[in-house]
mmCIF file with all atom_site columns, C-alpha atoms in Angstrom:
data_model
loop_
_atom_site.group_PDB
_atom_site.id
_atom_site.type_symbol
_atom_site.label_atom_id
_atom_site.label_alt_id
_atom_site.label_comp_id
_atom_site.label_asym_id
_atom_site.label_entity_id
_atom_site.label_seq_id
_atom_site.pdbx_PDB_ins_code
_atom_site.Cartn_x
_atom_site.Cartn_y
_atom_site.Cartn_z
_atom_site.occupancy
_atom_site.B_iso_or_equiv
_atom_site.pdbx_formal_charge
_atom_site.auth_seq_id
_atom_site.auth_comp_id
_atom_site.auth_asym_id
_atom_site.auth_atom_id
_atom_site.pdbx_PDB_model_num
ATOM 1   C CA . UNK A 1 1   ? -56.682 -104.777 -61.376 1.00 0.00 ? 81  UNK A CA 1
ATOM 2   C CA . UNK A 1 2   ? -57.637 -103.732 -57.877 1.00 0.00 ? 82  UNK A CA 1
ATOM 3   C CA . UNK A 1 3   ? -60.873 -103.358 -56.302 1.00 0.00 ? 83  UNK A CA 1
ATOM 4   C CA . UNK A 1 4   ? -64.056 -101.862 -58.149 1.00 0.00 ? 84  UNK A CA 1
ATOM 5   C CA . UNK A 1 5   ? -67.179 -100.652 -56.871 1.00 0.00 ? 85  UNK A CA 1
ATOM 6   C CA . UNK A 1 6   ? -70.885 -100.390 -58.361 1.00 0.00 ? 86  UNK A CA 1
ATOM 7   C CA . UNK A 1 7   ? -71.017 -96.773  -56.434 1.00 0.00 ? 87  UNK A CA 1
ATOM 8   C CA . UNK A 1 8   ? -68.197 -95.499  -58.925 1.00 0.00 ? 88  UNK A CA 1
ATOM 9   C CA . UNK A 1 9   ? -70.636 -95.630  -61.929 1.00 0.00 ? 89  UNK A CA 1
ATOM 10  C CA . UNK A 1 10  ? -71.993 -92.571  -62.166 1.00 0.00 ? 90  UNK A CA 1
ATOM 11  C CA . UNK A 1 11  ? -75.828 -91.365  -63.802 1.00 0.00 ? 91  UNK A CA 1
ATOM 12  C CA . UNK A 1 12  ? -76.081 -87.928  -64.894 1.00 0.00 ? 92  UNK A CA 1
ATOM 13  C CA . UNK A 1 13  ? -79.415 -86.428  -65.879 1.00 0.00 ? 93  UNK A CA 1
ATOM 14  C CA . UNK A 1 14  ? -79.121 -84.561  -69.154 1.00 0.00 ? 94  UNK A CA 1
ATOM 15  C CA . UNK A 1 15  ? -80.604 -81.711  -70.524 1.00 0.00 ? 95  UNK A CA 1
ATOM 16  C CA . UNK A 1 16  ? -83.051 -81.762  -73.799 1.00 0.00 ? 96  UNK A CA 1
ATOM 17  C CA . UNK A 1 17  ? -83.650 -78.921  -75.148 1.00 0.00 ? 97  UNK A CA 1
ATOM 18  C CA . UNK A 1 18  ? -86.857 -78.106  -77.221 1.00 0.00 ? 98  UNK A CA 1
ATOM 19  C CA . UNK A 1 19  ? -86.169 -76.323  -80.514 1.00 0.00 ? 99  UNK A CA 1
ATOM 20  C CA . UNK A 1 20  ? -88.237 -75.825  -83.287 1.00 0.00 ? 100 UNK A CA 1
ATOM 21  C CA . UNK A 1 21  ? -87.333 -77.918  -86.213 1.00 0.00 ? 101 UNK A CA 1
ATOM 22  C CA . UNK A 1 22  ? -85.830 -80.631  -83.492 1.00 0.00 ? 102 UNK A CA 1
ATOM 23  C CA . UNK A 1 23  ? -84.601 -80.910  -80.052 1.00 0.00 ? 103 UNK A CA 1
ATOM 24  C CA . UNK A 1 24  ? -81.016 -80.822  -79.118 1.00 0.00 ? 104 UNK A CA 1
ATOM 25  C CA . UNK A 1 25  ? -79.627 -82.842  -76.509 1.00 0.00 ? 105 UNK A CA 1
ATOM 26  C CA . UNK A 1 26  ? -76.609 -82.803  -74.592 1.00 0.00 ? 106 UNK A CA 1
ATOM 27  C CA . UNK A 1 27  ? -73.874 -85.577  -73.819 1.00 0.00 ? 107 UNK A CA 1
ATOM 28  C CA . UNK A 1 28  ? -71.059 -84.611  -71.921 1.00 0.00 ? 108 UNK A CA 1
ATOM 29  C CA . UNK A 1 29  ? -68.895 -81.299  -71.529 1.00 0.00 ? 109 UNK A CA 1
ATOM 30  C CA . UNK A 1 30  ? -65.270 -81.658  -70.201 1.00 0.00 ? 110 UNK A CA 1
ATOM 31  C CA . UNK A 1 31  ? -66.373 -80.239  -66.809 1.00 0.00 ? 111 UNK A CA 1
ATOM 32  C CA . UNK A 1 32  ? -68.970 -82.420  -65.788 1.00 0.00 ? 112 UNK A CA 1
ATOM 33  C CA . UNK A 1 33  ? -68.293 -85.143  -63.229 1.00 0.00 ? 113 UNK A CA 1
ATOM 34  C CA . UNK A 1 34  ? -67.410 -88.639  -64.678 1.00 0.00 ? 114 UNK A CA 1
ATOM 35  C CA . UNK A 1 35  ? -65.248 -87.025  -67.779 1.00 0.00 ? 115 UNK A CA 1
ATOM 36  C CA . UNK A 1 36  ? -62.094 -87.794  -67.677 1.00 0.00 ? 116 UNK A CA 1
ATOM 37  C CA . UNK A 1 37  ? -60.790 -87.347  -70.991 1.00 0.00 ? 117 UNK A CA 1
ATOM 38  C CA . UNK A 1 38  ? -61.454 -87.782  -74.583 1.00 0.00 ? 118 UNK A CA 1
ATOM 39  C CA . UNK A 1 39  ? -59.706 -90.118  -76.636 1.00 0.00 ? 119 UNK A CA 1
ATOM 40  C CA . UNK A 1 40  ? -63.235 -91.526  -79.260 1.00 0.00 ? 120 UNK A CA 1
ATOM 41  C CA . UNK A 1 41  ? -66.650 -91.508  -79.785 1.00 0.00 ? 121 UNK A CA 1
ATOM 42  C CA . UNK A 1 42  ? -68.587 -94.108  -81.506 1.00 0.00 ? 122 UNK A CA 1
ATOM 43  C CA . UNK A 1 43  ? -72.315 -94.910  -82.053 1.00 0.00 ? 123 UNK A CA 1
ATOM 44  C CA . UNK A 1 44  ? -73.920 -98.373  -81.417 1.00 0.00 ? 124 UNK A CA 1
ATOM 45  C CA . UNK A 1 45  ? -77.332 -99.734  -82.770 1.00 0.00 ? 125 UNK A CA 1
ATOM 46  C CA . UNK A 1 46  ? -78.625 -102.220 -80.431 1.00 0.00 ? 126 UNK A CA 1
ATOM 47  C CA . UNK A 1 47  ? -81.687 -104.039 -81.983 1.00 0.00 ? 127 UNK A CA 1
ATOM 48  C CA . UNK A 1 48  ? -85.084 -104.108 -79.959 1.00 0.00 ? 128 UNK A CA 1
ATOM 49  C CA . UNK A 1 49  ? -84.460 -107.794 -77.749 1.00 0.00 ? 129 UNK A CA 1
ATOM 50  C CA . UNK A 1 50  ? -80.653 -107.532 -78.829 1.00 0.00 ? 130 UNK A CA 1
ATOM 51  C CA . UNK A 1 51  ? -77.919 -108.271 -75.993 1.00 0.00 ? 131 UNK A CA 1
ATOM 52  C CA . UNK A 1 52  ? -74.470 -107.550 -76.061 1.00 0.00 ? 132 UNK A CA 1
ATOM 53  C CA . UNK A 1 53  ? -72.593 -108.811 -73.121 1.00 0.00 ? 133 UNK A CA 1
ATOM 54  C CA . UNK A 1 54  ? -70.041 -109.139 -71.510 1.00 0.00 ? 134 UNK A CA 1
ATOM 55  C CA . UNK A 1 55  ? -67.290 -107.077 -71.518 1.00 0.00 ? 135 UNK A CA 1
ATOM 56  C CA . UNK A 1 56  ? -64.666 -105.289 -68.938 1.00 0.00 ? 136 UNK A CA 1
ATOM 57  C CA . UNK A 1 57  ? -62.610 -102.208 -69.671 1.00 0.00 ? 137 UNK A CA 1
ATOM 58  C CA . UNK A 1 58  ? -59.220 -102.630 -68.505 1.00 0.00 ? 138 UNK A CA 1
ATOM 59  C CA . UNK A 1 59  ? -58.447 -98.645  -69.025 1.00 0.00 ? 139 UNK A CA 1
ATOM 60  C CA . UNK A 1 60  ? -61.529 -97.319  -70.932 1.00 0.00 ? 140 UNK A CA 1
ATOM 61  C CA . UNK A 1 61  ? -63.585 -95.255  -68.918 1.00 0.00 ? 141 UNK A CA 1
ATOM 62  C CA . UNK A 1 62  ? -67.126 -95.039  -71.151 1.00 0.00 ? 142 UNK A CA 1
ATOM 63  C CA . UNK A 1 63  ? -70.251 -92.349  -70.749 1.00 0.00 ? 143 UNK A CA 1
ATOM 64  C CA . UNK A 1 64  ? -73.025 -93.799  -72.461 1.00 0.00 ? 144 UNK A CA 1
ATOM 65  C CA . UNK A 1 65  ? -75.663 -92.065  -74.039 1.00 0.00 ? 145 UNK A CA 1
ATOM 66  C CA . UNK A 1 66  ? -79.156 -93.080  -75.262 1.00 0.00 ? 146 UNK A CA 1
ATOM 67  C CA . UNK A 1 67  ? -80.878 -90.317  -77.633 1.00 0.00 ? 147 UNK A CA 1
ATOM 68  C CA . UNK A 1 68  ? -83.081 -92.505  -79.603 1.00 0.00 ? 148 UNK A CA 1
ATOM 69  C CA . UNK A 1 69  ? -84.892 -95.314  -77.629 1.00 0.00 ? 149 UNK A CA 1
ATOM 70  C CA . UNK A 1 70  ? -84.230 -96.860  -74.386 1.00 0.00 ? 150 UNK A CA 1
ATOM 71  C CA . UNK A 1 71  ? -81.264 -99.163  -73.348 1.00 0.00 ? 151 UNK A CA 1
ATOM 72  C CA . UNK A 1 72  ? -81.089 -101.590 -70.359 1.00 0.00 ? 152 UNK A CA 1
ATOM 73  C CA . UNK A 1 73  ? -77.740 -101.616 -68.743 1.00 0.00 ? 153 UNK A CA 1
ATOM 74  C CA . UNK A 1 74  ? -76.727 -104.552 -66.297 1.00 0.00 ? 154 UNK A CA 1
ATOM 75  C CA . UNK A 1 75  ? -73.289 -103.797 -64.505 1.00 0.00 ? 155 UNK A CA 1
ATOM 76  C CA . UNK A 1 76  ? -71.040 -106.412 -62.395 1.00 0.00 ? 156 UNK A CA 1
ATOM 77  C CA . UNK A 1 77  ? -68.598 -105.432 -59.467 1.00 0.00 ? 157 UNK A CA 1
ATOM 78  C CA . UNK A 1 78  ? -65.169 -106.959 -58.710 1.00 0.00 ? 158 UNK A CA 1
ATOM 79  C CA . UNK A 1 79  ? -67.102 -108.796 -56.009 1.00 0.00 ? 159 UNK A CA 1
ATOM 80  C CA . UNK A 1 80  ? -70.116 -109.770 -57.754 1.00 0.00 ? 160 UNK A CA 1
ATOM 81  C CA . UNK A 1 81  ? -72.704 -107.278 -57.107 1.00 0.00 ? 161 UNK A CA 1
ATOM 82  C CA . UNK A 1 82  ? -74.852 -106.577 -59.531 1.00 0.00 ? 162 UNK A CA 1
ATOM 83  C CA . UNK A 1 83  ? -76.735 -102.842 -60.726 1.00 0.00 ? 163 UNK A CA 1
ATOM 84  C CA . UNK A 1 84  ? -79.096 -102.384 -63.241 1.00 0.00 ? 164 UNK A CA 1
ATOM 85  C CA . UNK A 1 85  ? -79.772 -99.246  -65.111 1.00 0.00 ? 165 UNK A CA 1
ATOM 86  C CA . UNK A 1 86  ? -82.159 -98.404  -67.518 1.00 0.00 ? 166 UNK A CA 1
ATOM 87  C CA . UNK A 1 87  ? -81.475 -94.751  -70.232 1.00 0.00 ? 167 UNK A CA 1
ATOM 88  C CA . UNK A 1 88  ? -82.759 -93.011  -73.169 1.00 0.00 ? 168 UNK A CA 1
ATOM 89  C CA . UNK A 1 89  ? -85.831 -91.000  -74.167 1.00 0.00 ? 169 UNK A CA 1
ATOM 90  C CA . UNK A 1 90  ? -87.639 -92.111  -71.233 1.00 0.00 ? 170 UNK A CA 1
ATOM 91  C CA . UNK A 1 91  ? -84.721 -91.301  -69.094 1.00 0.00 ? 171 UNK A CA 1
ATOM 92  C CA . UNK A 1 92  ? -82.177 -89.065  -70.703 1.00 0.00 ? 172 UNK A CA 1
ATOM 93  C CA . UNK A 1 93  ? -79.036 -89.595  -68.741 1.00 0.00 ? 173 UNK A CA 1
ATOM 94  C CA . UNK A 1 94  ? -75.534 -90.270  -69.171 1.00 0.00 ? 174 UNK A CA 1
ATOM 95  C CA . UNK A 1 95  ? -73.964 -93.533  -67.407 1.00 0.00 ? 175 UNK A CA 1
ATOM 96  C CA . UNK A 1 96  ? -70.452 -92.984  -66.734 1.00 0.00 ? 176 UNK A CA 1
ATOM 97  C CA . UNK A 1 97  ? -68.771 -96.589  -66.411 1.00 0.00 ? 177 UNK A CA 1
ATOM 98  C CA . UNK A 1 98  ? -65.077 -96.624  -64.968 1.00 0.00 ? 178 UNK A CA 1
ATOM 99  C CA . UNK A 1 99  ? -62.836 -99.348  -65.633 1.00 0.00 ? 179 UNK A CA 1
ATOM 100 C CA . UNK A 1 100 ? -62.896 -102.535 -64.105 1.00 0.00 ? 180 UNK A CA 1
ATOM 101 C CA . UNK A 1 101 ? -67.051 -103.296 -64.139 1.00 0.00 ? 181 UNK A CA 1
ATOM 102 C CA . UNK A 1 102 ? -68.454 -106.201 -66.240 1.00 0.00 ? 182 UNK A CA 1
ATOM 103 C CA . UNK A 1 103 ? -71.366 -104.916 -67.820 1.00 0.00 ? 183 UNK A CA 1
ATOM 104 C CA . UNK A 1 104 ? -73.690 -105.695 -70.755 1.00 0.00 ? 184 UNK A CA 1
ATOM 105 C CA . UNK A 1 105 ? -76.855 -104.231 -72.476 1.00 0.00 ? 185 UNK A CA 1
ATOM 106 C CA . UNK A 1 106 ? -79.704 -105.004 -74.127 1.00 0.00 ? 186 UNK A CA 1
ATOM 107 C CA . UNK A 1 107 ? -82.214 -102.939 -76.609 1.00 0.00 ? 187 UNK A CA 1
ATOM 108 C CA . UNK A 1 108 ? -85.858 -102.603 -74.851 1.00 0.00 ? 188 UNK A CA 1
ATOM 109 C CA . UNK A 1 109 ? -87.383 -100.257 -76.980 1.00 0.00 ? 189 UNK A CA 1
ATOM 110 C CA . UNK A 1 110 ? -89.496 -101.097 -79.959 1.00 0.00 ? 190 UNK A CA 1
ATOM 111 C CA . UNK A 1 111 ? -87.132 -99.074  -82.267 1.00 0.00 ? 191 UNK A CA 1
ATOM 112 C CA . UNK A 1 112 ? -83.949 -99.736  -82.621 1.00 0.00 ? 192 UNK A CA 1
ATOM 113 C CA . UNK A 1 113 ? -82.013 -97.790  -79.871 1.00 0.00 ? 193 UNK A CA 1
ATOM 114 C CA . UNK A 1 114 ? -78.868 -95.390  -80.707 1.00 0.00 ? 194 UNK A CA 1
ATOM 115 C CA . UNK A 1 115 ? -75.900 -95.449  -78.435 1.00 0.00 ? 195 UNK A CA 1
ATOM 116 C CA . UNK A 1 116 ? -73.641 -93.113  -77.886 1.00 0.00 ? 196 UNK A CA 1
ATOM 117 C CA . UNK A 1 117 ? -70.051 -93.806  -76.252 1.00 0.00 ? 197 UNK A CA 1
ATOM 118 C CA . UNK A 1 118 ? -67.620 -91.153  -75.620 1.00 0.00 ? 198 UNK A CA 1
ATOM 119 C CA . UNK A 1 119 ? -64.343 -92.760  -73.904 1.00 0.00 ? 199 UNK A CA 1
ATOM 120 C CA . UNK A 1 120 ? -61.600 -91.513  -72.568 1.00 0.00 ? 200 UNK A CA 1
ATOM 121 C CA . UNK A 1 121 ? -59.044 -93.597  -74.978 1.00 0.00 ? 201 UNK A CA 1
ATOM 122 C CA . UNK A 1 122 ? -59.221 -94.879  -77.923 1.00 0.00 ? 202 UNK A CA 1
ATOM 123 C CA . UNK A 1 123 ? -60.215 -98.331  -78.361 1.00 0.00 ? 203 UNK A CA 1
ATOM 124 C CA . UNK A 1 124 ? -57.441 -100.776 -77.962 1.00 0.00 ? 204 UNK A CA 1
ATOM 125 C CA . UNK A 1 125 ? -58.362 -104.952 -78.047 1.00 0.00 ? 205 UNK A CA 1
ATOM 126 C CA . UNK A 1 126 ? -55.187 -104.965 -75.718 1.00 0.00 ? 206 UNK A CA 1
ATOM 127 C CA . UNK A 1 127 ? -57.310 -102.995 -72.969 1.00 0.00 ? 207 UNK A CA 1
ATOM 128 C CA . UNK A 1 128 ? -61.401 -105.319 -72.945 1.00 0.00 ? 208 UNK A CA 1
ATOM 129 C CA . UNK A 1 129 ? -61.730 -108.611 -71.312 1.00 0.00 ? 209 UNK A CA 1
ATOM 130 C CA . UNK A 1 130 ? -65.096 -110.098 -73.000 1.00 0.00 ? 210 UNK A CA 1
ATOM 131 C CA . UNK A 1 131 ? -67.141 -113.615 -71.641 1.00 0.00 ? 211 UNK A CA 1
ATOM 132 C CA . UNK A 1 132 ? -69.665 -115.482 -73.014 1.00 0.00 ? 212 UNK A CA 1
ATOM 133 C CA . UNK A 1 133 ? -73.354 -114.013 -72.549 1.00 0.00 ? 213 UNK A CA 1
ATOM 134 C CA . UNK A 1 134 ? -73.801 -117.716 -70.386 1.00 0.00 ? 214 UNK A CA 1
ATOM 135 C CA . UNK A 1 135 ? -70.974 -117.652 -68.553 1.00 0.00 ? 215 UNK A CA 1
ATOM 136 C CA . UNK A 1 136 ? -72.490 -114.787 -66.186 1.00 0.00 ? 216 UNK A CA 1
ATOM 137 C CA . UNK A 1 137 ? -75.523 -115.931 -64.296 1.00 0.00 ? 217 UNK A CA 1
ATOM 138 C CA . UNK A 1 138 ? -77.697 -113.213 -64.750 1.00 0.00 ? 218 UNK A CA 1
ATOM 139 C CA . UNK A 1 139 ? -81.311 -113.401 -66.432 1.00 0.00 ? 219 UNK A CA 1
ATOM 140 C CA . UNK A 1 140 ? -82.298 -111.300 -69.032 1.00 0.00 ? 220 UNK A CA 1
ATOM 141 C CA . UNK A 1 141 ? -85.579 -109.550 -69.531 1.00 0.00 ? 221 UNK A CA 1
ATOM 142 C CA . UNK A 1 142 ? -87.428 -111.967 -72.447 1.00 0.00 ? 222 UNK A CA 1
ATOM 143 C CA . UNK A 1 143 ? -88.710 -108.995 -74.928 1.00 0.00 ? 223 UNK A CA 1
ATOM 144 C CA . UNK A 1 144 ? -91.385 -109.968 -77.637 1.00 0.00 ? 224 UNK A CA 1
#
């Protein structure tokens, strides 16, 4: 795997759209920048003080989406660099991740967050590296 840079992850401010009844809130269309193409989409719960780390995409390019509470995203370069991003209701945005980054997350929100992941392939266990949560040295936030 060659080279990968923090600059290729891409945020993308989404629109929320106030409707009686409920808002609706967008997640990707096939032209915006960072889709590629569609191959699944899958929810995740992540628990309020929950991390799930690490993992690297080999192929899978992801755009994650928080609707329902707020996510904290902390993404790894081929050359160690680190970038932290924080999305959902307090930020609606999608975070386009290409392949190659290490990244991991980690629910900050009271409520359980909802995530939203619509790749480009399907999932294949052939195609994600994963680590151990230590084996990175990164500290995360402590959430009570």
């Amino acid at each position: 795997m060659g080279s990968v840079s923090l600059n290729e992850i891409c945020v993308t401010p989404l629109k929320r759209i106030s409707v009686t009844g409920g808002d609706v809130l967008h997640a990707v269309k096939k032209s915006d920048t960072g889709y590629v193409d569609f191959g699944e989409a899958y929810f995740s719960l992540v628990e309020f003080g929950a991390i799930k780390a690490w993992k690297r995409h080999l192929q899978m390019t992801l755009n994650l989406v928080v609707p329902i509470g707020e996510v904290q995203f902390v993404l790894i370069d081929s050359v160690g660099l680190i970038r932290e991003e924080r999305i959902g209701e307090g930020h609606y945005a999608r975070l386009t991740i290409p392949p190659g980054i290490w990244f991991g997350f980690q629910g900050v929100s009271k409520k359980t967050a909802l995530l939203l992941n619509i790749a480009d392939i399907e999932h294949s266990p052939d195609e994600v590296e994963r680590k151990e949560l230590d084996t990175v040295n990164y500290v995360w936030e402590v959430i009570k």
